[in-house]
Structure formats: C-alpha cells, structure tokens
Coordinates of C-alpha atoms and ligand atoms in Angstrom, one line a residue:
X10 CA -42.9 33.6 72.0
X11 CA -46.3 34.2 71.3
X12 CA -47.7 35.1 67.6
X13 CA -47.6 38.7 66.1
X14 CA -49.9 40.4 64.3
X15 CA -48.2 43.1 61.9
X16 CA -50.4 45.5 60.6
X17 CA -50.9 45.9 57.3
X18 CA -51.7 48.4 55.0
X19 CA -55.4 49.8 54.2
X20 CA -56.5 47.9 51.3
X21 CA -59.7 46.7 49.1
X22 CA -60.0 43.3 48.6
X23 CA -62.7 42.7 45.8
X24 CA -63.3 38.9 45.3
X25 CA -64.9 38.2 42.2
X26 CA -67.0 35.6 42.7
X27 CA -68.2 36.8 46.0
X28 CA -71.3 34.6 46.7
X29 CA -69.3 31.5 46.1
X30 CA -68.4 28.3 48.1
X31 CA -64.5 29.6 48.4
X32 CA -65.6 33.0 49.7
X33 CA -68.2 31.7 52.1
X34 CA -66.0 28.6 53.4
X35 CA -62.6 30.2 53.0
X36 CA -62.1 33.8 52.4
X37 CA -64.4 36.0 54.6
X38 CA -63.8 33.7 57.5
X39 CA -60.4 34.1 56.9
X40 CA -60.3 38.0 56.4
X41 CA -62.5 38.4 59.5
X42 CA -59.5 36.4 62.1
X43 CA -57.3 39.2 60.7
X44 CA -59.3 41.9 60.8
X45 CA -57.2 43.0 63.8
X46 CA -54.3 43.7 61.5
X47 CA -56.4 45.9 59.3
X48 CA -55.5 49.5 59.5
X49 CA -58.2 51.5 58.4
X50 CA -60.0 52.4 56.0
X51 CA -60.0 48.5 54.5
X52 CA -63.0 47.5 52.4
X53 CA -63.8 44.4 51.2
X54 CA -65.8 44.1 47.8
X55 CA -68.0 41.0 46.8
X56 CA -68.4 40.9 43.2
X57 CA -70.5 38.6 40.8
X58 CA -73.2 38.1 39.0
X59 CA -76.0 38.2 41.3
X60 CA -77.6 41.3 41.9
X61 CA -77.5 42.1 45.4
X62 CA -77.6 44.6 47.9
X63 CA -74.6 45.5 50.3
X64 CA -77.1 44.6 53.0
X65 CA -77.7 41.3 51.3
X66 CA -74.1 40.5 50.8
X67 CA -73.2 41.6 54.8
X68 CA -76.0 39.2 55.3
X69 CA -74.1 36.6 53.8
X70 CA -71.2 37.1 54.8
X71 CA -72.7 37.3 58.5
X72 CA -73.8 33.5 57.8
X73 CA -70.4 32.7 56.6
X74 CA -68.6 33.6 59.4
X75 CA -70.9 32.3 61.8
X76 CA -70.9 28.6 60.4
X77 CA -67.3 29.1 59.5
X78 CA -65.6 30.5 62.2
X79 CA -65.4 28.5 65.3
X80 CA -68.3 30.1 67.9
X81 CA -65.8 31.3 70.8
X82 CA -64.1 32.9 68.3
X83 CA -67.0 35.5 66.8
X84 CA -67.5 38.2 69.0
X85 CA -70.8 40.5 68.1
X86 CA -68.7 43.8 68.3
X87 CA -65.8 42.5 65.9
X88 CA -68.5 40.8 63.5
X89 CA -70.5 43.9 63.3
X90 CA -67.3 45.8 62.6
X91 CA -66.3 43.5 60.1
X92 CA -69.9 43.8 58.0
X93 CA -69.3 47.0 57.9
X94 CA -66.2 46.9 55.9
X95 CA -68.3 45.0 53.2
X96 CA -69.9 46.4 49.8
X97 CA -71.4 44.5 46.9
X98 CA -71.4 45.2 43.3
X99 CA -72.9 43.5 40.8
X100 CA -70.4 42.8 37.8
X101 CA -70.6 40.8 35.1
X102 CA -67.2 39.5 33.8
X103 CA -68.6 38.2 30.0
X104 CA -70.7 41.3 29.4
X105 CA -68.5 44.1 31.4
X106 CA -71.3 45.6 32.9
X107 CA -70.6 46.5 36.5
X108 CA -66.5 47.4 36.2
X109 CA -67.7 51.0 35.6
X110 CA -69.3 51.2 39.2
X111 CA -66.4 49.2 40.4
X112 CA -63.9 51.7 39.0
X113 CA -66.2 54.2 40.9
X114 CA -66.1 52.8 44.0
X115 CA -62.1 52.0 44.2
X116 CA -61.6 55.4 42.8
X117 CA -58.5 56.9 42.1
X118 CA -56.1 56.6 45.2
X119 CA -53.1 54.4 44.9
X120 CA -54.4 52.2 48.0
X121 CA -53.5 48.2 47.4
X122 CA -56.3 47.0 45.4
X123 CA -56.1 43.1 46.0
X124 CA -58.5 41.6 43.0
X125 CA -59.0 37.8 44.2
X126 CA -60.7 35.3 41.0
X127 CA -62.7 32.5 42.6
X128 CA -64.4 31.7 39.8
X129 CA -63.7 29.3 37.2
X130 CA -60.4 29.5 35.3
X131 CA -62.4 30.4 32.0
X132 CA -63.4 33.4 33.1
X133 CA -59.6 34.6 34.5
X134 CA -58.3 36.0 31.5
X135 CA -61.7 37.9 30.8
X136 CA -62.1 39.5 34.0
X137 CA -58.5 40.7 33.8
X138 CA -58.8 42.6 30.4
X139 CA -61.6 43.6 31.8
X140 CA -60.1 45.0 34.7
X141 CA -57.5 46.7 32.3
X142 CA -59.9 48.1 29.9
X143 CA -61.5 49.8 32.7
X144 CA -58.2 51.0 34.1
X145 CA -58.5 49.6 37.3
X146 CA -55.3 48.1 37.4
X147 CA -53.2 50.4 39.2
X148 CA -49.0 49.8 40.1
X149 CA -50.7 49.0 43.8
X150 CA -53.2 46.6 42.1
X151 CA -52.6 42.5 42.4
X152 CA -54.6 39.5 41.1
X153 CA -55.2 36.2 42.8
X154 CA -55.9 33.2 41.2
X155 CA -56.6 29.8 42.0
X156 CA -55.7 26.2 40.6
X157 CA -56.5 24.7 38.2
X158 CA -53.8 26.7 36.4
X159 CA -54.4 25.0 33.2
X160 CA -55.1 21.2 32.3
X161 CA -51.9 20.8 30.7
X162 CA -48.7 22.8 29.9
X163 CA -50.5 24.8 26.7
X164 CA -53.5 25.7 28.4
X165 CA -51.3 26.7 31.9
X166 CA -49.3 28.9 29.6
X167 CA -52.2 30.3 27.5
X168 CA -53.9 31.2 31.1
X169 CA -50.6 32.6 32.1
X170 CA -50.5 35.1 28.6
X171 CA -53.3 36.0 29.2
X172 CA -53.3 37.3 32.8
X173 CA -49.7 38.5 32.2
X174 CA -50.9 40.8 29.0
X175 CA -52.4 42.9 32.2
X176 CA -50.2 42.1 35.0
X177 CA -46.6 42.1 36.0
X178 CA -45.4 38.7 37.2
X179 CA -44.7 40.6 40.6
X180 CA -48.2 41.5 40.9
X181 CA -49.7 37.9 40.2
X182 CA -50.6 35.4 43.3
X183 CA -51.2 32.0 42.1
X184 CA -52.3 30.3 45.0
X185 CA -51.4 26.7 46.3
X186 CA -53.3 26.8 49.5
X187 CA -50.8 24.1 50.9
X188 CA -48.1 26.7 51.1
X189 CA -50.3 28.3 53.0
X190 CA -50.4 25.6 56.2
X191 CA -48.3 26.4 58.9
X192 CA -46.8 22.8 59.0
X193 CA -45.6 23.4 55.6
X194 CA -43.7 26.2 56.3
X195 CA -42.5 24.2 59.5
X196 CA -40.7 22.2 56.3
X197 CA -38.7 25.1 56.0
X198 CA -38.2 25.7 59.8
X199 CA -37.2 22.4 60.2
X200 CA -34.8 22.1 57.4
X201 CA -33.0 25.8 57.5
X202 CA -33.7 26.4 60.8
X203 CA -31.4 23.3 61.9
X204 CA -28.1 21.6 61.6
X205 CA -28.9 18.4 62.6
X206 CA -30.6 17.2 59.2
X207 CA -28.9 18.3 56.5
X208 CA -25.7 16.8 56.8
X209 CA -27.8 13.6 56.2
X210 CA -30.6 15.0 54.0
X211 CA -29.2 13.2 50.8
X212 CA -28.6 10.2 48.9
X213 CA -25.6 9.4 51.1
X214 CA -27.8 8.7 54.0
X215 CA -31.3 8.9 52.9
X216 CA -32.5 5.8 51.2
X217 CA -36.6 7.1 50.0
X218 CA -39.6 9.5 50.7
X219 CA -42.5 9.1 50.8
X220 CA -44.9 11.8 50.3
X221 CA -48.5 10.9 51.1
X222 CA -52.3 12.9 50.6
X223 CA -54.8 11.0 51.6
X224 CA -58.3 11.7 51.9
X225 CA -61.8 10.1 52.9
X226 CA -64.1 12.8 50.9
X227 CA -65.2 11.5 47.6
X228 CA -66.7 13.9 45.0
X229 CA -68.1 16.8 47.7
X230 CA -70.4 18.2 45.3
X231 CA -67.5 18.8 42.5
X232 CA -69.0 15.9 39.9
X233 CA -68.2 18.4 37.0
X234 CA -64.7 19.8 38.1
X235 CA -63.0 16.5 39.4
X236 CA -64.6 14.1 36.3
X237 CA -62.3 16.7 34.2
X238 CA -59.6 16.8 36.3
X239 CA -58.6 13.6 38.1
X240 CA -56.1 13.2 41.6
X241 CA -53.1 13.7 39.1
X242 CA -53.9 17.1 38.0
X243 CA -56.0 18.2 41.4
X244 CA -53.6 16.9 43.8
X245 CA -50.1 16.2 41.8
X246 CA -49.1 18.8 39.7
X247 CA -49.4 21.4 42.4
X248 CA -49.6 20.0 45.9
X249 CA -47.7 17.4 46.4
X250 CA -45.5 18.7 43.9
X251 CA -45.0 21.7 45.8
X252 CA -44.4 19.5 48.8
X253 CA -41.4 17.5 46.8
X254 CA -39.7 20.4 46.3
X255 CA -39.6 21.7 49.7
X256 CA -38.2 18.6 51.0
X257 CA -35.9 18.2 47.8
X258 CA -34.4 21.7 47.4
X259 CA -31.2 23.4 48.1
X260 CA -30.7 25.8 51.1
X261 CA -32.3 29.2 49.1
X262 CA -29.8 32.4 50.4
X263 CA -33.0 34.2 51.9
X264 CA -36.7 33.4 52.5
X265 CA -36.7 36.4 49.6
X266 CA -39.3 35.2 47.0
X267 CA -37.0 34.7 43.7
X268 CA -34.5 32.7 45.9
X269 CA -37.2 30.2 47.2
X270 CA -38.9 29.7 44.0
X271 CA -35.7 29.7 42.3
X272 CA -35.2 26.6 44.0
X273 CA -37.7 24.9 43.9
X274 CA -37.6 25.4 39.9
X275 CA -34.6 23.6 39.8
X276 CA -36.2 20.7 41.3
X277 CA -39.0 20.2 39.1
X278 CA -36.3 20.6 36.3
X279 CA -34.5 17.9 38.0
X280 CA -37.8 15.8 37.7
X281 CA -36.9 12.4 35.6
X282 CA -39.5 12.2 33.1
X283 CA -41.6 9.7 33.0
X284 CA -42.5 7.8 29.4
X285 CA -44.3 5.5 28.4
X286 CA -42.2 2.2 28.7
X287 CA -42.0 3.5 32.6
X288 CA -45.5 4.6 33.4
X289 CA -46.6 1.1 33.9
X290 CA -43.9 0.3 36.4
X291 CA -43.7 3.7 38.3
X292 CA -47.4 5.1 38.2
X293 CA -50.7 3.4 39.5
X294 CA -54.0 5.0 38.8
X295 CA -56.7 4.2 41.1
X296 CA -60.8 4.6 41.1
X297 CA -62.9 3.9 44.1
X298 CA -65.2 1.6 44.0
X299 CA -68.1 1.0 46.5
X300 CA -66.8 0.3 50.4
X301 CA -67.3 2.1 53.8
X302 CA -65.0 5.5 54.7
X303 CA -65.7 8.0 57.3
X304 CA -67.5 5.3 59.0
X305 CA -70.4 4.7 56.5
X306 CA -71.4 3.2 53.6
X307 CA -70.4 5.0 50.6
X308 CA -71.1 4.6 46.8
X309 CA -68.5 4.0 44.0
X310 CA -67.0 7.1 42.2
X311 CA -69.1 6.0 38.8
X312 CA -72.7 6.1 40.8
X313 CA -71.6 9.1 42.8
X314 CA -70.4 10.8 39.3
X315 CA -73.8 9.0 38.0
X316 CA -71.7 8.3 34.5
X317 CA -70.5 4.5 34.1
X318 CA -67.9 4.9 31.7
X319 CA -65.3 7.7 33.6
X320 CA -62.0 6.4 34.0
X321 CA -61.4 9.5 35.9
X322 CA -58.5 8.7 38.4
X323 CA -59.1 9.2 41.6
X324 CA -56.1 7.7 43.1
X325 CA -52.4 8.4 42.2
X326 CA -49.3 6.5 43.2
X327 CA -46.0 7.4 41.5
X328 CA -42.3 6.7 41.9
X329 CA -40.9 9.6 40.9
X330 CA -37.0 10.1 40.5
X331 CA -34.3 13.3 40.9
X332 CA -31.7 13.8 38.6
X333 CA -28.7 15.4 40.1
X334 CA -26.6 14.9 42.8
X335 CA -28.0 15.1 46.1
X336 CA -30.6 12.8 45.1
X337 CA -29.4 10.6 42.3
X338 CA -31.1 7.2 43.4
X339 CA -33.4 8.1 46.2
X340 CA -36.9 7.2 45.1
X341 CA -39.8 9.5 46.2
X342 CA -42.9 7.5 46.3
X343 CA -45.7 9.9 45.9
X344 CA -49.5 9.2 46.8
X345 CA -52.9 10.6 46.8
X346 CA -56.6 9.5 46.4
X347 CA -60.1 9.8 47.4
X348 CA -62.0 8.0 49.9
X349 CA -59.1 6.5 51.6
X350 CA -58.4 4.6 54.9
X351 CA -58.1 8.1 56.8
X352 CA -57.5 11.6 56.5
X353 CA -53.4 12.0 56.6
X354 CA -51.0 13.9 54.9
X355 CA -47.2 13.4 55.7
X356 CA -44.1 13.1 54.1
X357 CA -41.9 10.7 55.6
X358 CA -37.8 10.8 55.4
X359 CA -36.7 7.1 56.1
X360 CA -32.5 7.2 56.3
X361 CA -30.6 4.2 55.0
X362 CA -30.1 1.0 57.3
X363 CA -26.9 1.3 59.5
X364 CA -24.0 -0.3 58.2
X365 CA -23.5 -3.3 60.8
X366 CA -24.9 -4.3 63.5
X367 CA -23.3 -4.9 66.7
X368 CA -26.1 -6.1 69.1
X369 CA -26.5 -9.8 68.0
X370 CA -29.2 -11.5 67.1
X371 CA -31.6 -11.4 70.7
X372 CA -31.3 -7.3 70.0
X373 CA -34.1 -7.8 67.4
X374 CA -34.5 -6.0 64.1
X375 CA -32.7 -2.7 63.8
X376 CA -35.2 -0.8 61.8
X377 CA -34.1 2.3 60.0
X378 CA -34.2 5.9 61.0
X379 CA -37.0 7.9 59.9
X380 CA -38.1 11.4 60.7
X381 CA -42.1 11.4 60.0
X382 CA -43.7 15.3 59.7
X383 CA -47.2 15.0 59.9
X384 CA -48.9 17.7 58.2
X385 CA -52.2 17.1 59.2
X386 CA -53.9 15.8 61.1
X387 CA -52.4 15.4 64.2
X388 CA -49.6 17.8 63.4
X389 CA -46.3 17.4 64.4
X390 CA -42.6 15.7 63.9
X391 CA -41.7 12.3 65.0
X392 CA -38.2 11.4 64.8
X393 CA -38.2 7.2 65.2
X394 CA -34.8 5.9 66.5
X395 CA -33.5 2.6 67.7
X396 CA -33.6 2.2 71.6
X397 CA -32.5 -0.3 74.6
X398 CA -35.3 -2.0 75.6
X399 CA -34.9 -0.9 79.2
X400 CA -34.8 -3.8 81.9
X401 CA -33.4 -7.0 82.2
X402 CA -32.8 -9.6 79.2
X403 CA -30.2 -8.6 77.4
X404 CA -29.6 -5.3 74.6
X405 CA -32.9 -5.8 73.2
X406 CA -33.6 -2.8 71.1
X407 CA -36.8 -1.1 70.0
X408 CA -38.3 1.8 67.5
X409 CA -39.5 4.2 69.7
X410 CA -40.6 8.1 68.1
X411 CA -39.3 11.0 69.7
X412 CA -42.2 13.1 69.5
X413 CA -43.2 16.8 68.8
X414 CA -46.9 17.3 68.3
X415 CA -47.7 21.1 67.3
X416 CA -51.1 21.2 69.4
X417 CA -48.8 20.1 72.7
X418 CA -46.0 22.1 72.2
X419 CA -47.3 25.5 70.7
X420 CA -50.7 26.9 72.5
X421 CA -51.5 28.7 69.6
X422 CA -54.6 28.5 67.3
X423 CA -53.7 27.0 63.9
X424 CA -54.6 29.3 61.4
X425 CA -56.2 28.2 58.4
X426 CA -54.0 28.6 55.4
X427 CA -55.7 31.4 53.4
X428 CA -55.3 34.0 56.8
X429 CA -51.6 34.0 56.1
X430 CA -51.4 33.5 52.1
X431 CA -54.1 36.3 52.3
X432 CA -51.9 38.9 54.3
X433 CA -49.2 37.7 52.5
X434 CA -51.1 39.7 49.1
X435 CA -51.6 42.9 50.9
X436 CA -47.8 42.8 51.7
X437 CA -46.7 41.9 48.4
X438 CA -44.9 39.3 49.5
X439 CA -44.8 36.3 46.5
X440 CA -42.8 33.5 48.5
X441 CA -45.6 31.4 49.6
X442 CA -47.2 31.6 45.3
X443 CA -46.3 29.8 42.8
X444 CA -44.3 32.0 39.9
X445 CA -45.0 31.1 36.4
X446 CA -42.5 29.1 35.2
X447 CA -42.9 26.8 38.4
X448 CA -47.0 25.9 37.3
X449 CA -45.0 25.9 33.5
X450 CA -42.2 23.4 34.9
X451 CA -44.5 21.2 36.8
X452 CA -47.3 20.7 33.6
X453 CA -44.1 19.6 31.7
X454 CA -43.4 16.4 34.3
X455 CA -47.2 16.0 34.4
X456 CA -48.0 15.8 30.9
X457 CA -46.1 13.1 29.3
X458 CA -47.5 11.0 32.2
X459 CA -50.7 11.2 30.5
X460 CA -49.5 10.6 27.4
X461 CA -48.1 7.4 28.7
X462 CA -51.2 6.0 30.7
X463 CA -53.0 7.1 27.0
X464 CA -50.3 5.2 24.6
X465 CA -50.0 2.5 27.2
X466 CA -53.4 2.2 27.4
X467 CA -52.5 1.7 31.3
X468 CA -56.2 0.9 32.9
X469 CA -57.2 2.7 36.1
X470 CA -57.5 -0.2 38.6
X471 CA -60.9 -0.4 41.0
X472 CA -59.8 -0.4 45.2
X473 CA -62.5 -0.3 47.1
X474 CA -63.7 3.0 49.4
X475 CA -62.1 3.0 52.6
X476 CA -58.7 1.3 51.7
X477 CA -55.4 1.9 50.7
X478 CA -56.1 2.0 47.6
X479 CA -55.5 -0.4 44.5
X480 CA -53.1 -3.3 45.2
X481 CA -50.7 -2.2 42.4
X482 CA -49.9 0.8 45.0
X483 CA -48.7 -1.8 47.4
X484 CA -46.8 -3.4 44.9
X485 CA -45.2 -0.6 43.1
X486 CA -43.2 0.0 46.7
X487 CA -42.7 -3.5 47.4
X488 CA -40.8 -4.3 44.6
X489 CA -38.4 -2.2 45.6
X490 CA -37.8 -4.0 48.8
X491 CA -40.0 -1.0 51.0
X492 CA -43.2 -0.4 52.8
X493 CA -45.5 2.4 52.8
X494 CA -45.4 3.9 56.3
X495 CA -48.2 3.5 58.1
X496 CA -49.9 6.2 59.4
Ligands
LIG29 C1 -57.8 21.0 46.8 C2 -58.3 19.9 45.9 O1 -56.8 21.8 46.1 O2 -57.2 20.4 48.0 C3 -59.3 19.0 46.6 O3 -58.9 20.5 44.8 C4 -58.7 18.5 47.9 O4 -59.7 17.9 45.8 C5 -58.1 19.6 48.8 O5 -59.8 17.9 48.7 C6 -57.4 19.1 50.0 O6 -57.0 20.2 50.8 P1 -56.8 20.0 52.3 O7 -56.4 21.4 52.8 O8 -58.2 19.6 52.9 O9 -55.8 19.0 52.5

C-alpha cells in the first residue's frame, strides 16, 4: 500500500514569528511537501516584528526550503507555486500594531484560520487576547503552540488560562513534535494493531523498560533557553513522558482524540511520585563536561554556556514507577542528555527470564526476550529471541534479533513530524496534541522532583562529552540487578 495524500481544506496558516529558526527549519519546509494536499485558495501568513515585504518574506522562505528540503525534492514549478501562496505582515504582539491589517487580510469568511505561536511562551497569552480583541478568532480559528508549556505546574496552568480565556480546548494544539514521528505512531500500530504482544505486555511477563533519548548536540545556539530549562523539563515532562504513556496505556476504544488522551491521563496519574527520601536513589542528574562527541573535540557545558556556576542538568536518569495493576513492580528506567555516545532514541521492552531451563549447561546463557523499537535513527523493531546455534556441538543457543527496519521494509520517504502534526490542525484532529490536563498531569510528577534534588541538595554529577553519561546512571540500573541496553 502506498501513502495517501487526503486533501484538505483551504486554509490560512499565519505563523507568528515567521522569520524564526522553527519556521525556517521546520514549518515552511514542511508546509511546502504538503502543498499537494492543499485545495485552493490556501495562504500562508508570516507574521513578526520585522518589517518586511511579501517579496522579502517569499525570499526567505525560498532559502528555507532550499537548504531545508532535500534538493531532489524541490522542483522550480512547485516552489514557485508555493511562494506564491505567501504574504507577510508586520505585527507587533506587545504593542497590537499590525492585527488590524491582519484582520484585513483574513477577512471575514469562515475559512480555517490556523494561528501557529513560535515565539516565546511569554508572548502566547498576549498574542491571543490580541487575536480576540481584534475578533479574529473565528469558530474555524485554531492556535498552536509550542513547549515549553510552563516551567512548572502554576506557570503551565497560568499559560493554559490564559490561552483558554480566548480559545476552546478543541481549538488548542499544543504540540509535542514526538507525536508527530511516524515511529511513534508505529507504537500504536504495533501495540493495537497486533495480538501477539499484549497478552504479555504486563507485569506478568514483562520485567522493565527502558526508555532512552540520547543526543550528541550540546547547547545549538539555545544558551539562554536550555540554562533555564534543563534535560528534565526539555526532554522529560513532555517527550519521553509522552513516550511512557504510549507504551504504558490501556487499549483506548478508538484512535478518537478524548479516548487516546484519556488514556494516557490515566497513566501520568498512575505516575508514583517521587520525594525527596527517593530522588537520591531513583533520579541522576548529569552535566557534561569537556570530551569528544560527533567525532570532535567539544567544550564542557559551563564554557559553552560561558557561566561557571550553572548546575543546569543536562542529563536525566530516572526510575520511575506505575501504580496500578498492569504494571505494579515493573520499573521504567527513563534517560536523556546532551552530548552523548550517539544519537538514539528507543524504548526497549525486556520480558521476564523464562522459568527453567531445559538445555543444560553447554546451551549457554538464556538471555531474556526483548522487543527493541528504535525510534530513530535507524528505524525499525527488533524482536531478540533465544535460538539453536545451528550445526554440530550440541543445543547451543544464541540471542539473535528478528529484524524490521522501516527504511528496508517501507519504500516510503519519512516525513518529518511537523508535515503530519501540521495537517493534522487543518483537520481538526487533536489526537496527536497534548490536551490540558495531560501538560497539568505531567508538571505534577515533574515538580516535586525538583523539590527533591533542591531539599536534597542532590548535586548534578560531571560525565564527560561523548559518554554514557555520569556513572550514577550506570549504577542506578545495576542495583537493581539490569543493564542498560546497548544501542
Ligand atoms: C526538543 C528539545 O523538543 O527536542 C531539544 O527542546 C531536543 O533540546 C529536541 O534536541 C530533540 O528532537 P529530535 O526530533 O531531534 O529527537
């Protein structure tokens, strides 16, 4: 089966800060592999500060797409179609000037009016009054916003007031890109979609996860952002969070929107908090130090933020715990950080050891089950089992993967997450965003793990660039008797 491309209806998409990174490097590459789903007429809006013509903006734009979007994929026709489809007007979200024209130019027609905020979270709940005051929010009308949601649960519900004084919760996106990858979804696929796994996907059979981020980038450019925020509230409360709950959730009765975030809620609910007699046994914090990654040399986070005293966290381990019944006593070991050993993300599902072995001792160790779904890179699903060695010598056995790689199997591009959580806007269609009390439910497992690292004055311990991170990561898993898998 190949993929299909559903049209959707004509729409404006006005992204409000227009000229930025996430519009250059995500967004109008993104819009412009869909265009063919357009119907017509669909205009696209840059909107900021800068005062700039359309030309200029289509000039942008242009540059965007061409460093963006892979070469054999821009062809002169479609990009000169695409420009076309792009205005500019210059708004200014503290002093209102600008919503006028904008009002002007979106005029009065019920068409679905897609308002996307990349811009800082300070400035969501002013553009959004502002977008009421000028009655531009019509019942067609959505708003898109970014993480951070918040730095902790008050300020993630003060954000949330204030874009919900204007909006309905139906009409509010709140993006967590990771949703958005197809191998993500493929959680879904793979756990719905199949008998085979969940008979055993529970504490009966399963005996951890491990959920793993890992990245070699540093700071990219983000010194002001990522000093404030740290791997626990960049990475945790939303990602890998989001992640948990996909593996950890009950069957939802539809792929309907309430019935999949309903589910998840329950999970973060489920979340056994962490306190402060814990957090010392079940959380490591991590800062890189200098080393080598991506095949370089590469400074310490402290020179790279060029401030000595951070204790920023830049790596995250946790064991984290769910209370109820299909997991009661399964630990999910969580990790993320900065300038790591390599790029991988991947969750793996390692089933408890069979019950008794009938092979003798020349069989060698029977190793666990585990079923290994690679989210990137190197996508795919690897399913390790115990096999005979074949030849002569006896029932030797060995761990050998049965193997699905995406890039083998499907011939398909990969399309970058924002194409699909995009379209999914214009549609209306909320099951790949976050609802408001799941960004509510995850700051309360988040916060009291800062309070604890604060009251336990629990220090953030140097590894150096191009690791594993700190030692304590090693040893929160291997006092339990497990490994990190290796990727
Ligand atoms: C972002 C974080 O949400 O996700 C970044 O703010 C991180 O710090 C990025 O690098 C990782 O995304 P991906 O898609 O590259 O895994």
């Amino acid at each position: 089966m190949t993929s299909q491309l559903i049209p959707v209806d004509p729409f404006d998409f006005v992204i409000f800060g227009g000229t930025g990174d996430l519009s250059e490097r995500k967004l109008l590459p993104a819009l412009y592999y869909r265009q063919s789903q357009f119907s017509e007429p669909t205009r696209i809006i840059g909107a900021s500060r800068a005062k700039l013509s359309d030309a200029e903006f289509r000039e942008f734009a242009r540059k965007a797409i061409r460093e963006h979007v892979k070469e054999s994929d821009v062809k002169e026709d479609e990009l000169k179609k695409f420009l076309e489809r792009l205005f500019y007007i210059s708004v200014d979200a503290v002093s209102g000037e600008g919503f006028s024209k904008l009002k002007k130019a979106l005029g009065d027609s019920d068409t679905i009016r897609a308002f996307y905020l990349a811009v800082a979270p300070s400035l969501f709940g002013e553009i959004s009054h502002k977008l009421k005051e000028n009655g531009l929010i019509s019942p067609s009308s959505r708003i898109v916003v970014e993480k951070p949601i918040g730095r902790d649960l008050a300020s993630a519900r003060a954000l949330n007031d204030q874009i919900g004084a204007d909006f309905g919760e139906h009409q509010i996106f709140r993006i967590d890109h990771y949703l958005g990858k197809e191998t993500v979804q493929n959680l879904m696929a793979l756990r719905f979609g199949n008998m085979l796994y969940e008979p055993l996907w529970n504490s009966a059979h399963i005996d951890h996860v491990q959920i793993t981020v890992a990245e070699t980038v540093g700071l990219e450019d983000r010194v002001t952002y990522y000093d404030k925020a740290g791997a626990l509230r960049d990475m945790v409360q939303n990602h890998i969070l989001q992640l948990l709950c996909l593996v950890a959730m009950e069957a939802p009765s539809s792929m309907d929107a309430n019935a999949v975030r309903d589910e998840k809620l329950k999970v973060l609910h489920a979340l056994k908090r962490i306190n402060g007699a814990e957090a010392p046994k079940s959380t490591v914090r991590g800062q890189y130090r200098a080393g080598a990654s991506a095949g370089g040399p590469v400074k310490g986070y402290l020179d790279e933020l060029g401030n000595p005293d951070s204790t920023t966290e830049t790596f995250v381990a946790i064991k984290a715990e769910i209370a109820n019944w299909r997991w009661a006593g399964v630990p999910f070991y969580l990790r993320t950080g900065k300038r790591l050993a390599s790029r991988v993300s991947e969750i793996v599902i390692e089933l408890k050891p069979i019950p008794h072995s009938i092979f003798g001792d020349n069989a060698g160790r029977i190793q666990p089950n585990q079923l290994v779904i690679r989210l990137q890179p190197d996508e795919g699903v690897k399913q390790w089992i115990m096999s005979k060695d074949p030849g002569p010598g006896g029932m030797r056995l060995r761990h050998v993967a049965l193997d699905m790689s995406f890039a083998a199997t499907f011939q398909e591009r990969n399309p970058d997450a924002y194409e699909r959580l995009i379209m999914d806007v214009i549609r209306g269609n909320q099951t790949l965003f976050m609802r408001r009390d799941e960004v509510e439910a995850a700051w309360k497992w988040i916060d009291p793990i800062f309070n604890a690292w604060a009251d336990s004055r629990q220090e953030v311990q140097g590894y150096t660039a191009g690791t594993w991170g700190p030692s304590a990561s090693i040893a929160l898993i291997e006092r339990d008797g497990r490994t990190w898998h290796e990727s």
